[in-house]
Short mmCIF file of C-alpha atoms and ligand atoms in Angstrom, two decimals:
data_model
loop_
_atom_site.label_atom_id
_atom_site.label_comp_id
_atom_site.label_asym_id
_atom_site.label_seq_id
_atom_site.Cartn_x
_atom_site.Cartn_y
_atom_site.Cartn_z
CA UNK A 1 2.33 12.63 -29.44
CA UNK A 2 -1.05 12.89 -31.15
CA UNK A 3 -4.11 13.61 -29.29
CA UNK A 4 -5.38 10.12 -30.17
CA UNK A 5 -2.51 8.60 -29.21
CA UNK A 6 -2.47 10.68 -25.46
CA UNK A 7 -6.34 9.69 -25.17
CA UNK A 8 -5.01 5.96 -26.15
CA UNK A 9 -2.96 5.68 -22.98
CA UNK A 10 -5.42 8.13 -20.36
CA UNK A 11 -8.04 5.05 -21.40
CA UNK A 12 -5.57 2.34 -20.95
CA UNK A 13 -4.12 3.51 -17.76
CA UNK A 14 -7.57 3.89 -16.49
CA UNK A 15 -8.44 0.56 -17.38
CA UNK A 16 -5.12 -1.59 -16.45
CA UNK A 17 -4.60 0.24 -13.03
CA UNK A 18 -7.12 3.27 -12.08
CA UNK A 19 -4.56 5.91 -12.54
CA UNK A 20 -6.13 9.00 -13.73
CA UNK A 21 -4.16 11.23 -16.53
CA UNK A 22 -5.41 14.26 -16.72
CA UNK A 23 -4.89 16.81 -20.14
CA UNK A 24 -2.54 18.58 -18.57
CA UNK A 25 0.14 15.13 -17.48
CA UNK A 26 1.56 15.38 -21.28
CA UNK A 27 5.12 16.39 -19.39
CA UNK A 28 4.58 13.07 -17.50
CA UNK A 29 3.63 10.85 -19.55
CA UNK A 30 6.59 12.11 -21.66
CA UNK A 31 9.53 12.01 -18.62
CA UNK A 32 8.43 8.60 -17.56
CA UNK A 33 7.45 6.84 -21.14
CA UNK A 34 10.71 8.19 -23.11
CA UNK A 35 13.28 6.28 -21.40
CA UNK A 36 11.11 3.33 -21.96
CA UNK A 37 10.70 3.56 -25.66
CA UNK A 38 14.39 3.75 -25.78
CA UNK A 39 15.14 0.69 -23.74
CA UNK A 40 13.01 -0.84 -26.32
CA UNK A 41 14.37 0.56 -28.71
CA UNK A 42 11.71 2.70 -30.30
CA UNK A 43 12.05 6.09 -31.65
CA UNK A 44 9.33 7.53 -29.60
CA UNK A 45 5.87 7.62 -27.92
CA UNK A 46 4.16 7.84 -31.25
CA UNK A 47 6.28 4.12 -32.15
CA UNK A 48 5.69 2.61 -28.56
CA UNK A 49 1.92 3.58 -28.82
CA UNK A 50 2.16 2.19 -32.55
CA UNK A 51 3.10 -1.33 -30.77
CA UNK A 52 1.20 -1.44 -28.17
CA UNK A 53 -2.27 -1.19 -30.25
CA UNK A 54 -0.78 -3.86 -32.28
CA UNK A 55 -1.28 -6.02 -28.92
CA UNK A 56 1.98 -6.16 -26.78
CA UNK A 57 1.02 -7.18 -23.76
CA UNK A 58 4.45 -6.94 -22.47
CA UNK A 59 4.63 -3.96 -23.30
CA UNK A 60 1.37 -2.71 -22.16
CA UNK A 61 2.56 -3.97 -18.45
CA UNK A 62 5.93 -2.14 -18.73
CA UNK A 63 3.62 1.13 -20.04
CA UNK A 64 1.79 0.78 -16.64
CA UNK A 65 4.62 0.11 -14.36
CA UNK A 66 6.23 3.10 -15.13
CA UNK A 67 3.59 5.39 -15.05
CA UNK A 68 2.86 4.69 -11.55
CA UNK A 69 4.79 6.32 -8.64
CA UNK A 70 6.24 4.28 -6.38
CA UNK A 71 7.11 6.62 -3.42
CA UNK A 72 7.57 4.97 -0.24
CA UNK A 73 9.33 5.46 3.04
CA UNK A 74 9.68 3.14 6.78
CA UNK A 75 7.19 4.38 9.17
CA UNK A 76 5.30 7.25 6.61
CA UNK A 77 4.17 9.75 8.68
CA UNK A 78 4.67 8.18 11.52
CA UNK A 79 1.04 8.96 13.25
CA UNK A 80 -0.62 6.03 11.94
CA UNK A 81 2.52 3.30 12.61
CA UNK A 82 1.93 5.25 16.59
CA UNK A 83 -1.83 4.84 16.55
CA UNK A 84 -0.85 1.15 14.68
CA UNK A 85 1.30 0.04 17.87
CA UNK A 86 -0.11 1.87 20.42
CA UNK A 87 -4.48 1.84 19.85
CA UNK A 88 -5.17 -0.39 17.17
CA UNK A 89 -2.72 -4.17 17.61
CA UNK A 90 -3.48 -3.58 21.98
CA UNK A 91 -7.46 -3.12 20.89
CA UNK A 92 -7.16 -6.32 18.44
CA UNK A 93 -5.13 -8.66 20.99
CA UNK A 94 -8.10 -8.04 23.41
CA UNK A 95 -11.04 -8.63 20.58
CA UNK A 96 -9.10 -11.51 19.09
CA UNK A 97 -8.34 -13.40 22.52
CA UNK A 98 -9.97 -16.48 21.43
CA UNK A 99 -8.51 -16.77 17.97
CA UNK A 100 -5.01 -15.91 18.16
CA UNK A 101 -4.46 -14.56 15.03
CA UNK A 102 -4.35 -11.65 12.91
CA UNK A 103 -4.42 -10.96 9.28
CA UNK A 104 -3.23 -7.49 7.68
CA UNK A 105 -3.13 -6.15 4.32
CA UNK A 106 -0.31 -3.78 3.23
CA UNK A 107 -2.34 -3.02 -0.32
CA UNK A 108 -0.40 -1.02 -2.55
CA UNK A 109 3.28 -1.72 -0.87
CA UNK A 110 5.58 -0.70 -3.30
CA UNK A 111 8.87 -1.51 -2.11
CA UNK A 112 8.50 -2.97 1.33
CA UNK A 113 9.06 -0.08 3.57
CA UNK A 114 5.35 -0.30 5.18
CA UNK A 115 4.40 -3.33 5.38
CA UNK A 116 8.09 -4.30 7.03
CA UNK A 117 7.73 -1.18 9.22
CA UNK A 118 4.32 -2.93 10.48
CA UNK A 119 6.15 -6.45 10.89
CA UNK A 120 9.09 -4.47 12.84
CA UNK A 121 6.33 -3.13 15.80
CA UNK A 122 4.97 -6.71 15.54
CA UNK A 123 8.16 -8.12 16.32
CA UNK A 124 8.78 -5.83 19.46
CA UNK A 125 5.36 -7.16 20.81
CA UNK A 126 6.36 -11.10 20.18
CA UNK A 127 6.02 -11.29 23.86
CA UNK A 128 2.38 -10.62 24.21
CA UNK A 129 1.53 -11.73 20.94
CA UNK A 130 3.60 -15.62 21.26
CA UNK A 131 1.54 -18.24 20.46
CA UNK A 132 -0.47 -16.17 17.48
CA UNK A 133 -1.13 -16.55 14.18
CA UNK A 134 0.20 -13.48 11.95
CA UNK A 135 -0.38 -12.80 8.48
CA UNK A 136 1.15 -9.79 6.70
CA UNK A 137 0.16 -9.55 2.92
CA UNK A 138 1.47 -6.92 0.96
CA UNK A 139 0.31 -6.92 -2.52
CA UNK A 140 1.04 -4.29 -5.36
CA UNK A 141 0.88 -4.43 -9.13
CA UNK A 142 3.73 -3.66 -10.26
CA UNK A 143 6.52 -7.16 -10.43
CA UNK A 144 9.41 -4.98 -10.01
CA UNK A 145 8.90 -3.85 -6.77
CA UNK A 146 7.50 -6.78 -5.44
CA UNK A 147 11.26 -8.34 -6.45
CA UNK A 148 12.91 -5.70 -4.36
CA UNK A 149 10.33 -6.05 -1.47
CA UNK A 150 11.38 -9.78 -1.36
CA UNK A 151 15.12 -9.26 -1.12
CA UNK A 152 14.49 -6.86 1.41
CA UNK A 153 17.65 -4.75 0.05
CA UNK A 154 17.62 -1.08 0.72
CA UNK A 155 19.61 1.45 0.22
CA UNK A 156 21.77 3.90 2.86
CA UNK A 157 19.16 6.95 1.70
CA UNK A 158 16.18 4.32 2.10
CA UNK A 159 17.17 3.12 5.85
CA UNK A 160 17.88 6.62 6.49
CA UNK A 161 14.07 7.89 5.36
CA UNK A 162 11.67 7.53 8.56
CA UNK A 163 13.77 4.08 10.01
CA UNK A 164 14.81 4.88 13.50
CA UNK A 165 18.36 3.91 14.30
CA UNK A 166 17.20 1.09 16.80
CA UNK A 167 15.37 -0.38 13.96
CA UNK A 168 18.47 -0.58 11.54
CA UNK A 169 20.86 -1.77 14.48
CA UNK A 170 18.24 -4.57 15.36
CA UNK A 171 16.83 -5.96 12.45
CA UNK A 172 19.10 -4.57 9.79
CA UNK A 173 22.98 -6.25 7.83
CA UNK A 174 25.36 -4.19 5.91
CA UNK A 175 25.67 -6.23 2.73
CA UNK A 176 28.11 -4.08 0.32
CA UNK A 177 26.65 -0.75 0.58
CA UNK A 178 23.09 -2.07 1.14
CA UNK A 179 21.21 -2.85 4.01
CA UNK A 180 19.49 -6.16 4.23
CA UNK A 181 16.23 -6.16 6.34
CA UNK A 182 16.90 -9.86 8.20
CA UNK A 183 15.19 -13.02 7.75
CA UNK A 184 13.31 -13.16 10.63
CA UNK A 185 11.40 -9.76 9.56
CA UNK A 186 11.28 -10.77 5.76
CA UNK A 187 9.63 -13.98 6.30
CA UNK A 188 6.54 -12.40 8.52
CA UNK A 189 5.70 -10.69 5.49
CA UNK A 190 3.69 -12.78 2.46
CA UNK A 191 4.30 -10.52 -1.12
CA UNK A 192 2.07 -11.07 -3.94
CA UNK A 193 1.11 -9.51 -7.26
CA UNK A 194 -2.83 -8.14 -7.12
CA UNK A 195 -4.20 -5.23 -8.90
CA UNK A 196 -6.72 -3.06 -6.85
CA UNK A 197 -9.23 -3.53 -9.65
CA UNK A 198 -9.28 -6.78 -8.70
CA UNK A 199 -11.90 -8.82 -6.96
CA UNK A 200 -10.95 -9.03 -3.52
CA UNK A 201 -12.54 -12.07 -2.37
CA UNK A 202 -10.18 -14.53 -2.73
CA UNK A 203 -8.01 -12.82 -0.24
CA UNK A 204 -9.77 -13.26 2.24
CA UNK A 205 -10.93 -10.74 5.34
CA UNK A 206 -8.52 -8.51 7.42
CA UNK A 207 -8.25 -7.21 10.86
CA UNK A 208 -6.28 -4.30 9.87
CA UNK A 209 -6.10 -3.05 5.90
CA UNK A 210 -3.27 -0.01 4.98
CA UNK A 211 -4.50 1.32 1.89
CA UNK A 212 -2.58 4.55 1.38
CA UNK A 213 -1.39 6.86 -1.11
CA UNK A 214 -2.28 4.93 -3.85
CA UNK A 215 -5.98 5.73 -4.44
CA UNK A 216 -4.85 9.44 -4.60
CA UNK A 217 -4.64 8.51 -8.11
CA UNK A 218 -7.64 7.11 -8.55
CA UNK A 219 -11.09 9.15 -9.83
CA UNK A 220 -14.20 9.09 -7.28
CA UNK A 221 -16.21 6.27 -9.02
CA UNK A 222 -13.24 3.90 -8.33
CA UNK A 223 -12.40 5.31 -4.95
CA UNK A 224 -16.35 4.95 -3.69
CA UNK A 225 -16.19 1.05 -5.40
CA UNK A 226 -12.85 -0.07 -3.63
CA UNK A 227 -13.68 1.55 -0.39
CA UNK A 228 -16.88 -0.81 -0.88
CA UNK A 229 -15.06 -3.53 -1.80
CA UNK A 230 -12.42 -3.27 0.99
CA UNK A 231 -15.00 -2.95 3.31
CA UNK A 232 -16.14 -6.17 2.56
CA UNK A 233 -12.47 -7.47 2.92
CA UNK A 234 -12.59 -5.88 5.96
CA UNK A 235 -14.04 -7.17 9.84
CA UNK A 236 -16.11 -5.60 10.92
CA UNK A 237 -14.32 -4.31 13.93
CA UNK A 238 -11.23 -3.70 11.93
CA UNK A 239 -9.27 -0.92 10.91
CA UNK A 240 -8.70 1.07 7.41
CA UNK A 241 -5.23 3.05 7.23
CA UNK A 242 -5.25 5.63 4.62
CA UNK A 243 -2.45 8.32 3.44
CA UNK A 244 -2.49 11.67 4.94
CA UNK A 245 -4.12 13.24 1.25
CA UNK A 246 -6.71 10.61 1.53
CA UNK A 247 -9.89 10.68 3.55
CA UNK A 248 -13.22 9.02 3.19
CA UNK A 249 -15.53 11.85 3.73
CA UNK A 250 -17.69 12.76 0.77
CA UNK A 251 -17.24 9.69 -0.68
CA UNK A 252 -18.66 6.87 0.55
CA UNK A 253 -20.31 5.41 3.63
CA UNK A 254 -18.56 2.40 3.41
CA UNK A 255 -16.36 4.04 6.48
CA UNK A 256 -15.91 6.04 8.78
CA UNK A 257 -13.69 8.59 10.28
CA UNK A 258 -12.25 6.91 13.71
CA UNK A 259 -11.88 9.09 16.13
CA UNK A 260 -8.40 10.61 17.85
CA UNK A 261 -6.95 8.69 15.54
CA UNK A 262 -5.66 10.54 12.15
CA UNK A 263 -5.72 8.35 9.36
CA UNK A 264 -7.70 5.56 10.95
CA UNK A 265 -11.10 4.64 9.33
CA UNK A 266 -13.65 2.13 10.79
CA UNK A 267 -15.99 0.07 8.32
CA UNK A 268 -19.52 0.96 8.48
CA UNK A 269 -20.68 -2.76 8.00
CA UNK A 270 -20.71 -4.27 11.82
CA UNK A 271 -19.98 -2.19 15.43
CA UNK A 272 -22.20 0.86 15.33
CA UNK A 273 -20.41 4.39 15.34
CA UNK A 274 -21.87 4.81 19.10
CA UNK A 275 -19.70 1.92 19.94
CA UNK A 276 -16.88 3.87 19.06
CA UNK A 277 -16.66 5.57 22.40
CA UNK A 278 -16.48 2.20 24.07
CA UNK A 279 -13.88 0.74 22.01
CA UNK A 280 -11.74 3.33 22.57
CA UNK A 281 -12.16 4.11 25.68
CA UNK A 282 -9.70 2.34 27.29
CA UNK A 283 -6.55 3.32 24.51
CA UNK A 284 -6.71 6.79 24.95
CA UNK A 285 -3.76 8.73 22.88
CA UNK A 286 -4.60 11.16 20.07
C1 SAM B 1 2.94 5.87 -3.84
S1 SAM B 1 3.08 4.12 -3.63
C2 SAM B 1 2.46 3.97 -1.98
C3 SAM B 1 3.23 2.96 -1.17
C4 SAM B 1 2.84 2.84 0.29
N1 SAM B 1 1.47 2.39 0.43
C5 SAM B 1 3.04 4.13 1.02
O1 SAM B 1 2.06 4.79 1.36
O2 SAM B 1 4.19 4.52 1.28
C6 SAM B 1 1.72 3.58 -4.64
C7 SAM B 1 1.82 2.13 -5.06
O3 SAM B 1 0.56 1.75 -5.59
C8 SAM B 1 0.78 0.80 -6.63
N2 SAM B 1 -0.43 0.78 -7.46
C9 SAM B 1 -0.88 1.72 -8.32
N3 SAM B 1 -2.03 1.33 -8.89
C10 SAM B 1 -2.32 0.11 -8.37
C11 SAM B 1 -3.38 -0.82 -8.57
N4 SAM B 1 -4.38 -0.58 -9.42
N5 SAM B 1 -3.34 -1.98 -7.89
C12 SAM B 1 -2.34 -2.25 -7.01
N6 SAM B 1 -1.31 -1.41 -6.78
C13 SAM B 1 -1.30 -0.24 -7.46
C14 SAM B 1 2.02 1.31 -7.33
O4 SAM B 1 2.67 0.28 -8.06
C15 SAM B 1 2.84 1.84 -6.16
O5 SAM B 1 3.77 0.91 -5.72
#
């Protein structure tokens, strides 16, 4: 691969999906773009980079998808799905009493496994929470795992990775030697194509947004602008989830860090941080 052809795709990449390549990620580029030039049957990087200036936008798509990392587990780290059930969804059904309903992101779902893990705690709360409106939208930019989100097929390694046992006996059917997540659970959850360099507006605000180990790969400029923008998509008294590598300190002051809770983050544009004592004052947990 030619220089101009590596600083070809760091520009791209940038561009189609914030993913920063550094001049050292030749080995990566390599292990995940090779098997790709030979399901299309080109020689090489230098050929696939060859048709993808020429203007394959096809290809250009596949080029992205499989440069991006799709990692994902049920309940990731568990903390956050315990401060999730246990601080944030009791907090909400008091500050939403009026209006019944609640509207979480999942951005960045990859597979499934989070925003189903959130759906699953929602489900065990369908007592307190009957006669609500929920909306789960997980949203992602790659179509390929959006399709296996959908049939909600997983794997024995995948239910085995963070799922606990109840989980799989309760919402869970052996279909071959895959685990289907059931109906019930798959249809709480709304899964759509969006790219984080996207405007946000048209989807709306959110009571609760799980943003996490995604913008990991992202350079500060874009961090600081989407944790502005999802601020915005954001209520006030809502909730930012974020992946265990990520934080918001030093970056912007869009949010801030909530506290006893690891991996929560509260937006900056409504309750005032002195509030936060009083909000939380009644959920106590760490
Ligand atoms: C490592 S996974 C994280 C999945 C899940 N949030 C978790 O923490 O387990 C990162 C996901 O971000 C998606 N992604 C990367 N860049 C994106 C962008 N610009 N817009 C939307 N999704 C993106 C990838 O397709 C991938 O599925």
């Amino acid at each position: 691969m030619t220089p101009s052809d590596y600083e070809y795709l760091q520009k791209l990449l940038k561009d189609k999906s914030g993913l920063i390549l550094s001049a050292d990620k030749r080995y990566l580029l390599e292990s995940r773009l090779l098997p790709l030039a030979r399901k299309v049957g080109v020689a090489g990087i230098a050929e696939l980079v060859q048709r993808m200036r020429s203007g394959s936008e096809a290809l250009i798509n596949d080029v992205v998808e499989a440069m991006t990392t799709n990692e994902t587990f049920f309940f990731r780290d568990k903390t956050p799905f315990d401060h999730f059930k246990d601080s944030v969804i009791p907090e909400l059904i008091k500050a939403r009493a009026q209006r019944k309903s609640l509207r979480i992101w999942c951005a960045a779902s990859s597979t499934g496994q989070e925003p189903y893990s959130l759906a699953m705690i929602l489900k065990d709360k369908a007592a307190e929470l009957a006669g609500w409106r929920i909306e789960i939208i997980a949203t992602d930019l790659s179509p390929e795992v959006l399709e296996k989100s959908r049939s909600g097929l997983y794997t024995q390694f995948e239910v085995q990775r963070g799922l606990p046992i109840q989980f799989l006996v309760k919402h869970f059917k052996q279909v071959g030697t895959m685990w289907q997540l059931n109906a019930d659970v798959r249809s709480m959850v709304q899964f759509r194509s969006f790219n984080l360099l996207q405007d946000f507006a048209p989807l709306g605000k959110f009571d609760v947004i799980f943003c996490r180990n995604v913008l990991i790969y992202f350079d500060q400029a874009t961090k600081s602008d989407i944790f502005k923008r999802l601020m915005r998509a954001n209520e006030p008294d809502g909730y930012l989830f974020l992946g265990a590598a990520e934080t918001v300190v030093g970056l912007t002051d869009s949010y801030r860090v909530c506290p006893n809770r690891r991996g929560v983050y509260l937006p900056n544009s409504g309750t005032a941080a002195s509030g936060d004592a009083n909000r939380f004052a009644m959920s106590g947990g760490r």
